[in-house]
Amino acid sequence: MELYQALITVDPGVFLVQICNLMIQLLILKKFLLEPVKKVLDERKALADAQIADAEKANQDAQAMKAEYEQSLASAKAEANGIVAAAQKTAAARSEAIVGEARAAAAQLKEKAQEDIALEKKKAINEVKDEIGNMAMDIATKVVEREIDQKDHQALIDEFIKNVGETS
């Protein structure tokens, strides 16, 4: 039992050596294992933080670009609406001007046609008057040349009316 008791007893010298051994192992682990691992973890954390910051910056830039794009789009729409409105206004004014010009031209043509009709009517009346005057002269000449009776007088009138009818 002594043998077993020697295994269970605490020897202060061995205890101290084991504690020192443990401390030395901890220092070695800290120096060669813990610090490099901590350094790698810190580098990874810094890289992740940088990537997150870059992503946030890219997101902010994208939001700014989106706002600028929307503003440009709204401005372009407003400008397009203004151009369309101006074009419609110009087209309406131009169509009014064309209709007015067409009406004025039609009125002018109508007036000229009425003047031409009046002139032709006067010419026709003057020609008829001249023709009637010539016929009257012919009749008068025939009457003067001979003495006419009622039957001849009626024949001359009928001939005069027939000639006036043909002239008209």
mmCIF file of C-alpha atoms in Angstrom:
data_model
loop_
_atom_site.group_PDB
_atom_site.id
_atom_site.type_symbol
_atom_site.label_atom_id
_atom_site.label_comp_id
_atom_site.label_asym_id
_atom_site.label_seq_id
_atom_site.Cartn_x
_atom_site.Cartn_y
_atom_site.Cartn_z
ATOM 1 C CA MET A 1 0.000 0.000 0.000
ATOM 2 C CA GLU A 2 2.827 2.177 0.459
ATOM 3 C CA LEU A 3 3.365 1.934 -3.146
ATOM 4 C CA TYR A 4 -0.030 3.228 -3.786
ATOM 5 C CA GLN A 5 0.277 5.811 -1.194
ATOM 6 C CA ALA A 6 3.388 7.179 -2.849
ATOM 7 C CA LEU A 7 1.347 7.743 -5.965
ATOM 8 C CA ILE A 8 -1.302 9.673 -4.132
ATOM 9 C CA THR A 9 0.882 11.824 -1.959
ATOM 10 C CA VAL A 10 1.821 15.351 -2.963
ATOM 11 C CA ASP A 11 5.497 15.998 -3.174
ATOM 12 C CA PRO A 12 6.091 19.754 -2.947
ATOM 13 C CA GLY A 13 9.213 19.725 -5.174
ATOM 14 C CA VAL A 14 7.507 17.798 -7.941
ATOM 15 C CA PHE A 15 4.489 20.025 -7.562
ATOM 16 C CA LEU A 16 6.604 23.131 -8.042
ATOM 17 C CA VAL A 17 8.396 21.685 -11.052
ATOM 18 C CA GLN A 18 5.082 20.731 -12.622
ATOM 19 C CA ILE A 19 3.677 24.229 -12.044
ATOM 20 C CA CYS A 20 6.812 25.735 -13.599
ATOM 21 C CA ASN A 21 6.555 23.298 -16.465
ATOM 22 C CA LEU A 22 2.917 24.309 -16.983
ATOM 23 C CA MET A 23 3.799 27.992 -16.953
ATOM 24 C CA ILE A 24 6.600 27.477 -19.450
ATOM 25 C CA GLN A 25 4.260 25.525 -21.722
ATOM 26 C CA LEU A 26 1.646 28.286 -21.450
ATOM 27 C CA LEU A 27 4.250 30.940 -22.307
ATOM 28 C CA ILE A 28 5.467 28.890 -25.283
ATOM 29 C CA LEU A 29 1.897 28.310 -26.450
ATOM 30 C CA LYS A 30 1.128 31.981 -26.035
ATOM 31 C CA LYS A 31 4.254 33.051 -27.895
ATOM 32 C CA PHE A 32 4.182 30.588 -30.769
ATOM 33 C CA LEU A 33 0.529 29.666 -31.109
ATOM 34 C CA LEU A 34 -1.804 32.158 -29.476
ATOM 35 C CA GLU A 35 -0.191 35.360 -30.750
ATOM 36 C CA PRO A 36 0.016 34.224 -34.426
ATOM 37 C CA VAL A 37 -3.551 32.950 -34.289
ATOM 38 C CA LYS A 38 -4.653 36.213 -32.677
ATOM 39 C CA LYS A 39 -2.730 38.135 -35.331
ATOM 40 C CA VAL A 40 -4.415 36.137 -38.139
ATOM 41 C CA LEU A 41 -7.822 36.664 -36.536
ATOM 42 C CA ASP A 42 -7.154 40.413 -36.193
ATOM 43 C CA GLU A 43 -6.083 40.588 -39.851
ATOM 44 C CA ARG A 44 -9.200 38.723 -40.934
ATOM 45 C CA LYS A 45 -11.353 40.997 -38.773
ATOM 46 C CA ALA A 46 -9.681 44.068 -40.270
ATOM 47 C CA LEU A 47 -10.181 42.681 -43.792
ATOM 48 C CA ALA A 48 -13.833 41.908 -43.071
ATOM 49 C CA ASP A 49 -14.330 45.390 -41.582
ATOM 50 C CA ALA A 50 -12.696 46.938 -44.660
ATOM 51 C CA GLN A 51 -14.913 44.904 -46.970
ATOM 52 C CA ILE A 52 -17.998 45.895 -44.977
ATOM 53 C CA ALA A 53 -16.931 49.548 -45.106
ATOM 54 C CA ASP A 54 -16.325 49.270 -48.867
ATOM 55 C CA ALA A 55 -19.707 47.634 -49.325
ATOM 56 C CA GLU A 56 -21.414 50.367 -47.295
ATOM 57 C CA LYS A 57 -19.582 53.036 -49.300
ATOM 58 C CA ALA A 58 -20.576 51.321 -52.566
ATOM 59 C CA ASN A 59 -24.163 51.152 -51.318
ATOM 60 C CA GLN A 60 -24.118 54.857 -50.457
ATOM 61 C CA ASP A 61 -22.611 55.649 -53.868
ATOM 62 C CA ALA A 62 -25.267 53.525 -55.545
ATOM 63 C CA GLN A 63 -28.002 55.291 -53.574
ATOM 64 C CA ALA A 64 -26.552 58.672 -54.569
ATOM 65 C CA MET A 65 -26.341 57.594 -58.211
ATOM 66 C CA LYS A 66 -29.905 56.291 -58.039
ATOM 67 C CA ALA A 67 -31.134 59.610 -56.638
ATOM 68 C CA GLU A 68 -29.197 61.503 -59.320
ATOM 69 C CA TYR A 69 -30.592 59.198 -62.006
ATOM 70 C CA GLU A 70 -34.143 59.659 -60.735
ATOM 71 C CA GLN A 71 -33.651 63.413 -60.651
ATOM 72 C CA SER A 72 -32.244 63.349 -64.203
ATOM 73 C CA LEU A 73 -35.127 61.165 -65.320
ATOM 74 C CA ALA A 74 -37.670 63.513 -63.755
ATOM 75 C CA SER A 75 -35.927 66.473 -65.370
ATOM 76 C CA ALA A 76 -35.887 64.719 -68.743
ATOM 77 C CA LYS A 77 -39.583 63.884 -68.420
ATOM 78 C CA ALA A 78 -40.406 67.482 -67.553
ATOM 79 C CA GLU A 79 -38.320 68.725 -70.478
ATOM 80 C CA ALA A 80 -39.969 66.199 -72.816
ATOM 81 C CA ASN A 81 -43.413 67.293 -71.610
ATOM 82 C CA GLY A 82 -42.422 70.917 -72.196
ATOM 83 C CA ILE A 83 -41.183 70.117 -75.705
ATOM 84 C CA VAL A 84 -44.377 68.203 -76.497
ATOM 85 C CA ALA A 85 -46.521 71.048 -75.167
ATOM 86 C CA ALA A 86 -44.549 73.606 -77.170
ATOM 87 C CA ALA A 87 -44.812 71.446 -80.296
ATOM 88 C CA GLN A 88 -48.563 71.081 -79.804
ATOM 89 C CA LYS A 89 -48.907 74.817 -79.294
ATOM 90 C CA THR A 90 -46.812 75.518 -82.392
ATOM 91 C CA ALA A 91 -48.769 72.970 -84.423
ATOM 92 C CA ALA A 92 -52.079 74.466 -83.286
ATOM 93 C CA ALA A 93 -50.899 77.983 -84.141
ATOM 94 C CA ARG A 94 -49.584 76.806 -87.501
ATOM 95 C CA SER A 95 -52.819 74.982 -88.313
ATOM 96 C CA GLU A 96 -54.797 78.107 -87.363
ATOM 97 C CA ALA A 97 -52.558 80.163 -89.649
ATOM 98 C CA ILE A 98 -52.930 77.667 -92.508
ATOM 99 C CA VAL A 99 -56.721 77.587 -92.091
ATOM 100 C CA GLY A 100 -56.804 81.388 -91.993
ATOM 101 C CA GLU A 101 -54.645 81.610 -95.116
ATOM 102 C CA ALA A 102 -56.857 79.059 -96.864
ATOM 103 C CA ARG A 103 -60.002 80.968 -95.906
ATOM 104 C CA ALA A 104 -58.471 84.234 -97.075
ATOM 105 C CA ALA A 105 -57.401 82.622 -100.365
ATOM 106 C CA ALA A 106 -60.867 81.102 -100.821
ATOM 107 C CA ALA A 107 -62.504 84.452 -100.105
ATOM 108 C CA GLN A 108 -60.150 86.158 -102.545
ATOM 109 C CA LEU A 109 -60.872 83.528 -105.229
ATOM 110 C CA LYS A 110 -64.607 83.862 -104.617
ATOM 111 C CA GLU A 111 -64.405 87.639 -104.863
ATOM 112 C CA LYS A 112 -62.349 87.427 -108.076
ATOM 113 C CA ALA A 113 -64.800 84.898 -109.513
ATOM 114 C CA GLN A 114 -67.726 87.193 -108.672
ATOM 115 C CA GLU A 115 -65.901 90.111 -110.298
ATOM 116 C CA ASP A 116 -65.216 87.986 -113.381
ATOM 117 C CA ILE A 117 -68.861 86.902 -113.481
ATOM 118 C CA ALA A 118 -70.007 90.513 -113.192
ATOM 119 C CA LEU A 119 -67.574 91.570 -115.935
ATOM 120 C CA GLU A 120 -68.691 88.734 -118.229
ATOM 121 C CA LYS A 121 -72.328 89.603 -117.518
ATOM 122 C CA LYS A 122 -71.696 93.227 -118.465
ATOM 123 C CA LYS A 123 -69.906 92.087 -121.618
ATOM 124 C CA ALA A 124 -72.773 89.786 -122.512
ATOM 125 C CA ILE A 125 -75.337 92.532 -121.850
ATOM 126 C CA ASN A 126 -73.304 94.978 -123.948
ATOM 127 C CA GLU A 127 -73.004 92.416 -126.765
ATOM 128 C CA VAL A 128 -76.751 91.748 -126.607
ATOM 129 C CA LYS A 129 -77.401 95.488 -126.642
ATOM 130 C CA ASP A 130 -75.084 95.892 -129.616
ATOM 131 C CA GLU A 131 -76.776 92.957 -131.358
ATOM 132 C CA ILE A 132 -80.206 94.353 -130.577
ATOM 133 C CA GLY A 133 -79.078 97.741 -131.813
ATOM 134 C CA ASN A 134 -77.770 96.199 -135.043
ATOM 135 C CA MET A 135 -80.974 94.250 -135.511
ATOM 136 C CA ALA A 136 -83.010 97.337 -134.842
ATOM 137 C CA MET A 137 -80.923 99.166 -137.428
ATOM 138 C CA ASP A 138 -81.452 96.361 -139.920
ATOM 139 C CA ILE A 139 -85.183 96.418 -139.312
ATOM 140 C CA ALA A 140 -85.269 100.166 -139.537
ATOM 141 C CA THR A 141 -83.300 99.959 -142.774
ATOM 142 C CA LYS A 142 -85.739 97.405 -144.185
ATOM 143 C CA VAL A 143 -88.705 99.470 -143.035
ATOM 144 C CA VAL A 144 -87.323 102.579 -144.583
ATOM 145 C CA GLU A 145 -86.531 100.804 -147.845
ATOM 146 C CA ARG A 146 -90.044 99.667 -148.338
ATOM 147 C CA GLU A 147 -93.434 100.288 -147.136
ATOM 148 C CA ILE A 148 -94.573 97.488 -144.946
ATOM 149 C CA ASP A 149 -97.990 96.240 -144.207
ATOM 150 C CA GLN A 150 -99.255 94.479 -141.120
ATOM 151 C CA LYS A 151 -98.155 91.046 -142.325
ATOM 152 C CA ASP A 152 -94.605 92.216 -143.137
ATOM 153 C CA HIS A 153 -94.441 94.103 -139.846
ATOM 154 C CA GLN A 154 -95.372 90.926 -137.944
ATOM 155 C CA ALA A 155 -92.772 88.904 -139.886
ATOM 156 C CA LEU A 156 -90.054 91.440 -139.033
ATOM 157 C CA ILE A 157 -90.956 91.313 -135.326
ATOM 158 C CA ASP A 158 -90.916 87.503 -135.344
ATOM 159 C CA GLU A 159 -87.535 87.527 -137.090
ATOM 160 C CA PHE A 160 -86.227 90.046 -134.527
ATOM 161 C CA ILE A 161 -87.429 87.891 -131.608
ATOM 162 C CA LYS A 162 -85.939 84.768 -133.207
ATOM 163 C CA ASN A 163 -82.570 86.498 -133.660
ATOM 164 C CA VAL A 164 -82.628 87.795 -130.042
ATOM 165 C CA GLY A 165 -83.425 84.259 -128.824
ATOM 166 C CA GLU A 166 -80.491 82.789 -130.747
ATOM 167 C CA THR A 167 -78.116 85.454 -129.413
ATOM 168 C CA SER A 168 -79.066 84.876 -125.807
#
